[in-house]
mmCIF file of C-alpha atoms and ligand atoms in Angstrom:
data_model
loop_
_atom_site.group_PDB
_atom_site.id
_atom_site.type_symbol
_atom_site.label_atom_id
_atom_site.label_comp_id
_atom_site.label_asym_id
_atom_site.label_seq_id
_atom_site.Cartn_x
_atom_site.Cartn_y
_atom_site.Cartn_z
ATOM 1 C CA MET A 128 -27.661 -17.568 -22.495
ATOM 2 C CA ILE A 129 -24.659 -16.007 -20.754
ATOM 3 C CA GLU A 130 -25.185 -13.744 -17.782
ATOM 4 C CA VAL A 131 -22.598 -10.961 -17.605
ATOM 5 C CA ILE A 132 -21.941 -9.154 -14.336
ATOM 6 C CA LYS A 133 -19.652 -6.132 -13.943
ATOM 7 C CA THR A 134 -18.114 -4.859 -10.738
ATOM 8 C CA LYS A 135 -19.737 -1.697 -9.407
ATOM 9 C CA HIS A 136 -16.575 0.413 -9.659
ATOM 10 C CA ILE A 137 -15.368 0.087 -13.216
ATOM 11 C CA GLY A 138 -13.975 2.530 -15.807
ATOM 12 C CA PHE A 139 -11.589 5.368 -14.959
ATOM 13 C CA CYS A 140 -10.763 5.992 -11.312
ATOM 14 C CA PHE A 141 -11.074 9.527 -9.963
ATOM 15 C CA GLY A 142 -7.410 10.419 -10.656
ATOM 16 C CA VAL A 143 -7.307 9.117 -14.237
ATOM 17 C CA HIS A 144 -10.665 10.664 -15.073
ATOM 18 C CA ARG A 145 -9.456 14.000 -13.748
ATOM 19 C CA ALA A 146 -6.187 13.802 -15.721
ATOM 20 C CA VAL A 147 -7.783 12.763 -19.024
ATOM 21 C CA SER A 148 -10.657 15.261 -18.916
ATOM 22 C CA THR A 149 -8.369 18.144 -17.871
ATOM 23 C CA VAL A 150 -5.806 17.483 -20.590
ATOM 24 C CA MET A 151 -8.460 16.984 -23.288
ATOM 25 C CA ARG A 152 -10.183 20.208 -22.300
ATOM 26 C CA GLU A 153 -6.867 22.101 -22.313
ATOM 27 C CA ALA A 154 -5.867 20.664 -25.708
ATOM 28 C CA GLU A 155 -9.101 21.963 -27.193
ATOM 29 C CA ARG A 156 -8.908 25.341 -25.465
ATOM 30 C CA ARG A 157 -5.258 26.026 -26.288
ATOM 31 C CA GLY A 158 -5.322 24.617 -29.804
ATOM 32 C CA GLU A 159 -1.666 23.537 -29.556
ATOM 33 C CA PRO A 160 0.023 20.194 -28.816
ATOM 34 C CA ILE A 161 0.298 19.014 -25.243
ATOM 35 C CA TYR A 162 3.161 16.748 -24.249
ATOM 36 C CA THR A 163 2.843 14.189 -21.496
ATOM 37 C CA LEU A 164 5.891 12.643 -19.838
ATOM 38 C CA GLY A 165 5.394 9.062 -20.860
ATOM 39 C CA PRO A 166 1.824 7.963 -21.587
ATOM 40 C CA LEU A 167 -0.842 9.965 -19.708
ATOM 41 C CA LEU A 168 -2.349 6.660 -18.570
ATOM 42 C CA HIS A 169 -1.437 2.990 -18.918
ATOM 43 C CA ASN A 170 -3.914 2.117 -21.621
ATOM 44 C CA PRO A 171 -2.500 1.872 -25.172
ATOM 45 C CA GLN A 172 -5.887 2.284 -26.901
ATOM 46 C CA MET A 173 -6.674 5.486 -25.006
ATOM 47 C CA VAL A 174 -3.166 6.839 -25.595
ATOM 48 C CA GLU A 175 -3.734 6.449 -29.368
ATOM 49 C CA LYS A 176 -7.038 8.276 -29.079
ATOM 50 C CA LEU A 177 -5.358 11.132 -27.202
ATOM 51 C CA LYS A 178 -2.654 11.390 -29.868
ATOM 52 C CA ALA A 179 -5.362 12.133 -32.434
ATOM 53 C CA LYS A 180 -6.307 15.134 -30.288
ATOM 54 C CA GLY A 181 -2.743 16.462 -30.193
ATOM 55 C CA ILE A 182 -1.774 14.936 -26.825
ATOM 56 C CA GLU A 183 1.601 13.309 -27.393
ATOM 57 C CA PRO A 184 3.690 11.250 -24.979
ATOM 58 C CA VAL A 185 7.405 12.136 -24.877
ATOM 59 C CA GLU A 186 10.019 10.078 -23.080
ATOM 60 C CA ASP A 187 12.606 12.775 -22.462
ATOM 61 C CA VAL A 188 11.363 16.084 -21.091
ATOM 62 C CA PHE A 189 14.867 17.539 -21.236
ATOM 63 C CA ARG A 190 14.566 17.772 -25.018
ATOM 64 C CA LEU A 191 11.548 20.060 -24.811
ATOM 65 C CA ASP A 192 12.123 23.771 -25.018
ATOM 66 C CA LYS A 193 8.630 24.874 -25.952
ATOM 67 C CA GLY A 194 5.042 23.694 -25.736
ATOM 68 C CA VAL A 195 2.741 22.711 -22.916
ATOM 69 C CA VAL A 196 3.601 19.787 -20.644
ATOM 70 C CA ALA A 197 1.068 17.724 -18.703
ATOM 71 C CA PHE A 198 2.118 15.860 -15.551
ATOM 72 C CA ARG A 199 0.591 12.395 -15.431
ATOM 73 C CA SER A 200 -1.774 11.212 -12.718
ATOM 74 C CA HIS A 201 0.969 9.063 -11.163
ATOM 75 C CA GLY A 202 3.368 12.016 -11.035
ATOM 76 C CA ILE A 203 6.684 13.002 -12.561
ATOM 77 C CA ARG A 204 10.192 13.117 -11.097
ATOM 78 C CA ARG A 205 11.398 16.151 -9.225
ATOM 79 C CA ASP A 206 14.288 16.824 -11.657
ATOM 80 C CA GLU A 207 11.755 16.807 -14.502
ATOM 81 C CA GLU A 208 9.526 19.300 -12.702
ATOM 82 C CA GLU A 209 12.511 21.505 -11.911
ATOM 83 C CA TYR A 210 13.571 21.510 -15.563
ATOM 84 C CA ILE A 211 10.059 22.441 -16.725
ATOM 85 C CA ARG A 212 9.871 25.309 -14.252
ATOM 86 C CA ALA A 213 13.403 26.548 -14.996
ATOM 87 C CA LYS A 214 12.704 26.531 -18.752
ATOM 88 C CA GLY A 215 9.503 28.464 -18.160
ATOM 89 C CA LEU A 216 7.427 25.850 -19.996
ATOM 90 C CA ALA A 217 3.667 26.007 -19.545
ATOM 91 C CA PHE A 218 2.406 23.006 -17.620
ATOM 92 C CA ILE A 219 -0.764 21.318 -16.414
ATOM 93 C CA ASP A 220 -0.344 19.393 -13.189
ATOM 94 C CA THR A 221 -2.761 16.465 -13.157
ATOM 95 C CA THR A 222 -0.850 14.459 -10.551
ATOM 96 C CA CYS A 223 -3.466 12.556 -8.553
ATOM 97 C CA PRO A 224 -3.879 14.051 -5.042
ATOM 98 C CA PHE A 225 -3.467 10.525 -3.611
ATOM 99 C CA VAL A 226 -0.032 10.250 -5.225
ATOM 100 C CA LYS A 227 0.889 13.650 -3.803
ATOM 101 C CA ARG A 228 -0.183 12.343 -0.413
ATOM 102 C CA VAL A 229 2.359 9.498 -0.695
ATOM 103 C CA ARG A 230 5.107 12.022 -1.468
ATOM 104 C CA LYS A 231 4.015 14.222 1.443
ATOM 105 C CA ARG A 232 3.966 11.326 3.932
ATOM 106 C CA ALA A 233 7.367 10.103 2.732
ATOM 107 C CA ARG A 234 8.909 13.552 3.166
ATOM 108 C CA TYR A 235 7.344 13.889 6.608
ATOM 109 C CA LEU A 236 8.880 10.574 7.683
ATOM 110 C CA ARG A 237 12.309 11.531 6.421
ATOM 111 C CA LYS A 238 12.134 14.936 8.143
ATOM 112 C CA ASN A 239 11.381 13.126 11.390
ATOM 113 C CA GLY A 240 14.411 10.876 11.210
ATOM 114 C CA TYR A 241 12.891 7.702 9.748
ATOM 115 C CA MET A 242 14.600 5.660 7.080
ATOM 116 C CA VAL A 243 11.902 5.773 4.404
ATOM 117 C CA VAL A 244 10.874 2.522 2.757
ATOM 118 C CA ILE A 245 8.558 2.552 -0.239
ATOM 119 C CA ALA A 246 6.608 -0.659 -0.696
ATOM 120 C CA GLY A 247 6.119 -0.923 -4.446
ATOM 121 C CA ASP A 248 7.654 -1.560 -7.822
ATOM 122 C CA ARG A 249 10.875 0.411 -8.367
ATOM 123 C CA ARG A 250 10.210 0.548 -12.149
ATOM 124 C CA HIS A 251 6.832 2.202 -11.737
ATOM 125 C CA PRO A 252 6.735 5.971 -12.493
ATOM 126 C CA GLU A 253 4.887 6.691 -9.258
ATOM 127 C CA VAL A 254 7.592 5.053 -7.147
ATOM 128 C CA LYS A 255 10.305 6.874 -9.119
ATOM 129 C CA SER A 256 8.429 10.107 -8.492
ATOM 130 C CA VAL A 257 8.119 9.531 -4.731
ATOM 131 C CA LEU A 258 11.797 8.589 -4.464
ATOM 132 C CA SER A 259 12.904 11.664 -6.394
ATOM 133 C CA TYR A 260 10.960 13.990 -4.063
ATOM 134 C CA LEU A 261 12.935 12.375 -1.228
ATOM 135 C CA ASP A 262 16.151 13.336 -3.066
ATOM 136 C CA ASN A 263 16.549 9.580 -3.612
ATOM 137 C CA ASP A 264 17.092 9.213 0.132
ATOM 138 C CA GLY A 265 14.792 6.204 0.523
ATOM 139 C CA ILE A 266 14.638 2.487 -0.164
ATOM 140 C CA VAL A 267 12.260 0.689 -2.470
ATOM 141 C CA PHE A 268 11.580 -2.555 -0.694
ATOM 142 C CA ASP A 269 12.033 -5.874 -2.441
ATOM 143 C CA SER A 270 13.144 -9.370 -1.443
ATOM 144 C CA LEU A 271 16.844 -8.466 -1.832
ATOM 145 C CA CYS A 272 16.729 -5.635 0.681
ATOM 146 C CA SER A 273 18.883 -6.308 3.683
ATOM 147 C CA PHE A 274 19.242 -3.434 6.106
ATOM 148 C CA GLU A 275 18.360 -2.522 9.637
ATOM 149 C CA ALA A 276 17.561 0.863 11.132
ATOM 150 C CA LYS A 277 16.392 2.238 14.430
ATOM 151 C CA LYS A 278 13.449 4.071 12.929
ATOM 152 C CA ILE A 279 11.808 2.859 9.749
ATOM 153 C CA GLY A 280 8.884 4.630 8.071
ATOM 154 C CA VAL A 281 6.839 2.939 5.356
ATOM 155 C CA VAL A 282 4.649 4.297 2.565
ATOM 156 C CA SER A 283 3.094 2.232 -0.198
ATOM 157 C CA GLN A 284 2.595 2.674 -3.914
ATOM 158 C CA THR A 285 -1.067 3.652 -4.384
ATOM 159 C CA THR A 286 -1.764 0.586 -6.541
ATOM 160 C CA LEU A 287 -0.064 -1.990 -4.315
ATOM 161 C CA ASP A 288 -2.111 -4.914 -3.003
ATOM 162 C CA GLN A 289 -2.847 -5.142 0.688
ATOM 163 C CA GLU A 290 -1.193 -8.583 1.078
ATOM 164 C CA THR A 291 2.157 -7.330 -0.258
ATOM 165 C CA LEU A 292 2.093 -4.330 2.056
ATOM 166 C CA SER A 293 1.343 -6.609 5.021
ATOM 167 C CA ASP A 294 4.281 -8.866 4.045
ATOM 168 C CA VAL A 295 6.650 -5.899 3.832
ATOM 169 C CA VAL A 296 5.511 -4.606 7.228
ATOM 170 C CA ARG A 297 5.952 -8.055 8.779
ATOM 171 C CA VAL A 298 9.548 -8.294 7.540
ATOM 172 C CA LEU A 299 10.437 -4.758 8.606
ATOM 173 C CA ALA A 300 8.921 -5.144 12.060
ATOM 174 C CA ALA A 301 11.817 -7.452 12.922
ATOM 175 C CA ARG A 302 14.424 -4.980 11.737
ATOM 176 C CA ALA A 303 13.489 -1.759 13.485
ATOM 177 C CA GLU A 304 13.156 -0.464 17.003
ATOM 178 C CA GLU A 305 10.374 1.803 15.805
ATOM 179 C CA LEU A 306 8.225 1.169 12.754
ATOM 180 C CA ARG A 307 5.721 3.674 11.420
ATOM 181 C CA VAL A 308 3.464 2.714 8.535
ATOM 182 C CA TYR A 309 1.319 4.893 6.313
ATOM 183 C CA ASN A 310 -1.000 2.724 4.301
ATOM 184 C CA THR A 311 -1.185 4.897 1.195
ATOM 185 C CA ILE A 312 -2.873 2.337 -1.046
ATOM 186 C CA CYS A 313 -5.617 4.372 -2.656
ATOM 187 C CA GLU A 314 -9.227 3.630 -1.820
ATOM 188 C CA SER A 315 -10.140 3.083 -5.459
ATOM 189 C CA THR A 316 -7.494 0.352 -5.844
ATOM 190 C CA HIS A 317 -8.648 -1.309 -2.672
ATOM 191 C CA THR A 318 -12.375 -1.192 -3.565
ATOM 192 C CA ARG A 319 -11.866 -2.476 -7.114
ATOM 193 C CA ARG A 320 -9.785 -5.387 -5.889
ATOM 194 C CA ARG A 321 -12.303 -6.329 -3.212
ATOM 195 C CA GLU A 322 -15.241 -6.156 -5.634
ATOM 196 C CA ALA A 323 -13.382 -8.130 -8.327
ATOM 197 C CA VAL A 324 -12.412 -10.892 -5.886
ATOM 198 C CA GLU A 325 -15.994 -11.093 -4.589
ATOM 199 C CA LEU A 326 -17.352 -11.296 -8.129
ATOM 200 C CA ALA A 327 -14.761 -13.934 -9.050
ATOM 201 C CA GLY A 328 -16.093 -16.058 -6.201
ATOM 202 C CA VAL A 329 -19.586 -16.210 -7.753
ATOM 203 C CA SER A 330 -18.610 -16.311 -11.455
ATOM 204 C CA GLU A 331 -17.543 -19.231 -13.622
ATOM 205 C CA ALA A 332 -14.939 -17.110 -15.427
ATOM 206 C CA MET A 333 -13.553 -13.588 -15.142
ATOM 207 C CA LEU A 334 -12.358 -11.038 -17.651
ATOM 208 C CA ILE A 335 -9.982 -8.387 -16.365
ATOM 209 C CA VAL A 336 -9.853 -5.537 -18.837
ATOM 210 C CA GLY A 337 -6.940 -3.100 -19.034
ATOM 211 C CA GLY A 338 -3.498 -2.294 -20.390
ATOM 212 C CA ARG A 339 -0.839 -4.963 -19.988
ATOM 213 C CA ASN A 340 1.466 -2.133 -18.917
ATOM 214 C CA SER A 341 -0.971 -1.104 -16.174
ATOM 215 C CA SER A 342 0.270 -1.995 -12.706
ATOM 216 C CA ASN A 343 -3.157 -1.910 -11.047
ATOM 217 C CA THR A 344 -4.751 -4.043 -13.801
ATOM 218 C CA THR A 345 -1.998 -6.650 -13.532
ATOM 219 C CA LYS A 346 -2.343 -6.773 -9.750
ATOM 220 C CA LEU A 347 -6.128 -6.991 -10.086
ATOM 221 C CA PHE A 348 -5.711 -9.944 -12.424
ATOM 222 C CA GLU A 349 -3.316 -11.705 -10.010
ATOM 223 C CA SER A 350 -5.732 -11.238 -7.087
ATOM 224 C CA VAL A 351 -8.670 -12.562 -9.118
ATOM 225 C CA ARG A 352 -6.746 -15.562 -10.439
ATOM 226 C CA ARG A 353 -6.102 -16.711 -6.879
ATOM 227 C CA VAL A 354 -9.852 -17.287 -6.375
ATOM 228 C CA GLN A 355 -10.900 -17.980 -9.965
ATOM 229 C CA PRO A 356 -8.275 -19.769 -12.109
ATOM 230 C CA CYS A 357 -10.487 -19.314 -15.158
ATOM 231 C CA ALA A 358 -9.536 -15.651 -15.581
ATOM 232 C CA TYR A 359 -8.255 -13.740 -18.606
ATOM 233 C CA HIS A 360 -6.447 -10.412 -18.806
ATOM 234 C CA ILE A 361 -7.418 -8.658 -22.026
ATOM 235 C CA GLU A 362 -6.914 -5.179 -23.441
ATOM 236 C CA THR A 363 -9.778 -5.179 -25.945
ATOM 237 C CA ALA A 364 -12.894 -7.144 -26.934
ATOM 238 C CA ASP A 365 -11.093 -8.514 -30.016
ATOM 239 C CA GLU A 366 -8.982 -10.790 -27.816
ATOM 240 C CA ILE A 367 -11.986 -12.725 -26.500
ATOM 241 C CA ARG A 368 -12.175 -16.343 -27.708
ATOM 242 C CA PRO A 369 -15.614 -17.999 -27.700
ATOM 243 C CA GLU A 370 -14.097 -21.311 -26.534
ATOM 244 C CA TRP A 371 -13.129 -19.688 -23.209
ATOM 245 C CA PHE A 372 -16.784 -19.624 -22.229
ATOM 246 C CA ALA A 373 -18.167 -22.810 -23.820
ATOM 247 C CA ARG A 374 -20.792 -24.266 -21.488
ATOM 248 C CA LEU A 375 -20.367 -21.407 -18.982
ATOM 249 C CA HIS A 376 -23.298 -19.260 -17.888
ATOM 250 C CA ARG A 377 -22.019 -16.554 -15.606
ATOM 251 C CA ILE A 378 -19.067 -14.322 -16.568
ATOM 252 C CA GLY A 379 -17.709 -11.503 -14.414
ATOM 253 C CA ILE A 380 -15.985 -8.377 -15.748
ATOM 254 C CA ALA A 381 -13.649 -6.086 -13.821
ATOM 255 C CA GLY A 382 -11.328 -3.384 -15.112
ATOM 256 C CA GLY A 383 -8.222 -1.441 -14.157
ATOM 257 C CA ALA A 384 -8.321 2.189 -13.089
ATOM 258 C CA SER A 385 -7.129 3.356 -16.513
ATOM 259 C CA THR A 386 -9.584 1.367 -18.641
ATOM 260 C CA PRO A 387 -12.130 3.574 -20.440
ATOM 261 C CA ASP A 388 -15.861 2.789 -20.188
ATOM 262 C CA GLU A 389 -16.150 2.363 -23.946
ATOM 263 C CA ILE A 390 -13.683 -0.559 -23.939
ATOM 264 C CA ILE A 391 -15.552 -2.190 -21.046
ATOM 265 C CA ASP A 392 -18.863 -1.719 -22.910
ATOM 266 C CA ARG A 393 -17.467 -3.377 -26.036
ATOM 267 C CA VAL A 394 -16.227 -6.323 -23.970
ATOM 268 C CA GLU A 395 -19.622 -6.678 -22.316
ATOM 269 C CA ARG A 396 -21.455 -6.601 -25.665
ATOM 270 C CA ARG A 397 -19.084 -9.131 -27.190
ATOM 271 C CA VAL A 398 -19.543 -11.610 -24.334
ATOM 272 C CA LYS A 399 -23.332 -11.195 -24.405
ATOM 273 C CA ASN A 400 -23.356 -11.853 -28.151
ATOM 274 C CA LEU A 401 -21.322 -15.051 -27.971
HETATM 275 FE FE1 LIG B 11 -5.279 8.249 -8.067
HETATM 276 FE FE2 LIG B 11 -5.899 5.952 -7.068
HETATM 277 FE FE3 LIG B 11 -6.459 6.455 -9.521
HETATM 278 S S1 LIG B 11 -4.031 7.038 -6.745
HETATM 279 S S2 LIG B 11 -4.849 7.817 -10.195
HETATM 280 S S3 LIG B 11 -7.339 7.499 -7.751
HETATM 281 S S4 LIG B 11 -5.783 4.491 -8.743
#
């Protein structure tokens, strides 16, 4: 008999839940297609489900000249927002308030003379969004960055892990006369990671459920694998192989912030039925 334990905080985070429910409600109310700039959330299965309800991802907003546009929870770029407003397109802003807080802190730092450093992944839409609202007058920190400044101000991508932020701060502390840090990692990211790592410590194997294109799921998986090498990152229950759990009795399940409850439930049922 396999015992299956889930982390307490699992399923959509506050920001994703808010974005998905708002856009679904609006699609039904308006009865016309809604376009999202890129996928509304980083979960391919959910994106397919939304398409069936008339919620379509588009890559290039500048091709749209009619319709309703939804801003994703991790934000859009400033030039995209300006285009939408200038064209007079209807829009639904579901940018997560915690992402807006990163943009606000970054702008505050720049206004006060700090060189703004964003700790995060430069390819992630949230980081692109924050940078664009700084008029690209900021630096996304990575190992190749070599600069010094009198005043450096740091913000972090909301889904960054605490260890990476601490590393960035340690490096920058040696390069600035004054260093100001806003830890803008969102509480949900932090709590999920802590719970998943704790659960990994008392489980014989871990399943991390979520999109492979989801930054927070990938980071969650990396954190868990450090304490429990027997860990698997899956998107759906169909990927589970019975041989992973042969002779094991306690399996932990954690999920990314954009993983729907129904996918988690299917994973749980599948493991219990092995
Ligand atoms: Fe918002 Fe945090 Fe979710 S920033 S979208 S509540 S992971």
